């Protein structure tokens, strides 16, 4: 099949060059890289067992992906046993339709940060169905108002300095908001607090799911996921099938490695949810719908992950914990932020883009932007061999795209 790359490259290159000259990006990323490196070094020193634990998690992930179908069936059965409802969505359309079927229309929805949500364009879809959807992660909230997209998987608004946040908030809240971070945080806290308690549905992603118990583990710092998943009467989890591991203990090990390489000794909150709220306080009769949600749904989303798992050169990319560590090491990311990405960012993002969010055409410019320097792999707790995957994707692009040398895009030859 011949792939038309030229138009993808033209827009992308223009955008990338512009980003590299953006002073906001430059300042924000320089600060973030410096802060990440010193904090992660200090954190790993304080918890020296972490690299050994990461090696164990690599084994867990390898085993989990090799047995993903069985674990998926087990996880779904566990969720149902806990009185939740489990769904499997093979692609984006199915995932969105199932979510819309649960949520309906005319509802207020509060949503936690989720890369899968970005991949599926979940908020936009639900808004299109007549719902009011609020991002509750502070960075995502800023981007929602700015009509922008995440520039980092953990710090989505990494490129927006406080002065710009003040401008955005002043316009939205229709009053003067000073460029003071504490005041900016305070005004959003006040605004969203009311939304949590009036929302019909709370949506979250998940960092890991334990198949044996159906326990969904969600790591966060702001406390927004705790509120979004606890206050509304319905909690909907949308999670990629690659996040399932066999046991609760293995889930906790995976979670610890994730937050440690995301530079946290311990995160503000670790939410573990396995079903709707319940009580047995009156006559020991289990009754569902106590203080937390009365309904609990989990949608396990494939959307290209099985194909990636079945391709031996790329299975390892599914071990990604989304700790974000590699991005701070990437020399291209350091000057362009998330502009080196589509939905998923930097080198690992190029691989994910090829399989789950845009295909080879969207991935091609990213694949040729990657320097294959291997610095991401050095940092990566899962030791994902991104440079080798990038080389393989280049092979596939060239074989798919080129009938002759003249068909190769300019950027590819330089
Ligand atoms: S590729 Fe590795 S370092 Fe990068 S986000 Fe995934 S697990 Fe973290």
Coordinates of C-alpha atoms in Angstrom, one line a residue, residues 19 84 87 91 101 110 133 158 204 214 332:
X19 CA 7.4 25.2 18.7
X84 CA -19.9 -3.5 38.6
X87 CA -17.4 -4.0 28.8
X91 CA -12.1 0.0 18.8
X101 CA -24.9 4.4 26.3
X110 CA -16.6 15.3 35.7
X133 CA -18.1 17.7 30.5
X158 CA 3.6 22.2 31.0
X204 CA -11.5 8.2 35.3
X214 CA -11.1 -6.4 39.6
X332 CA 13.7 16.8 20.8

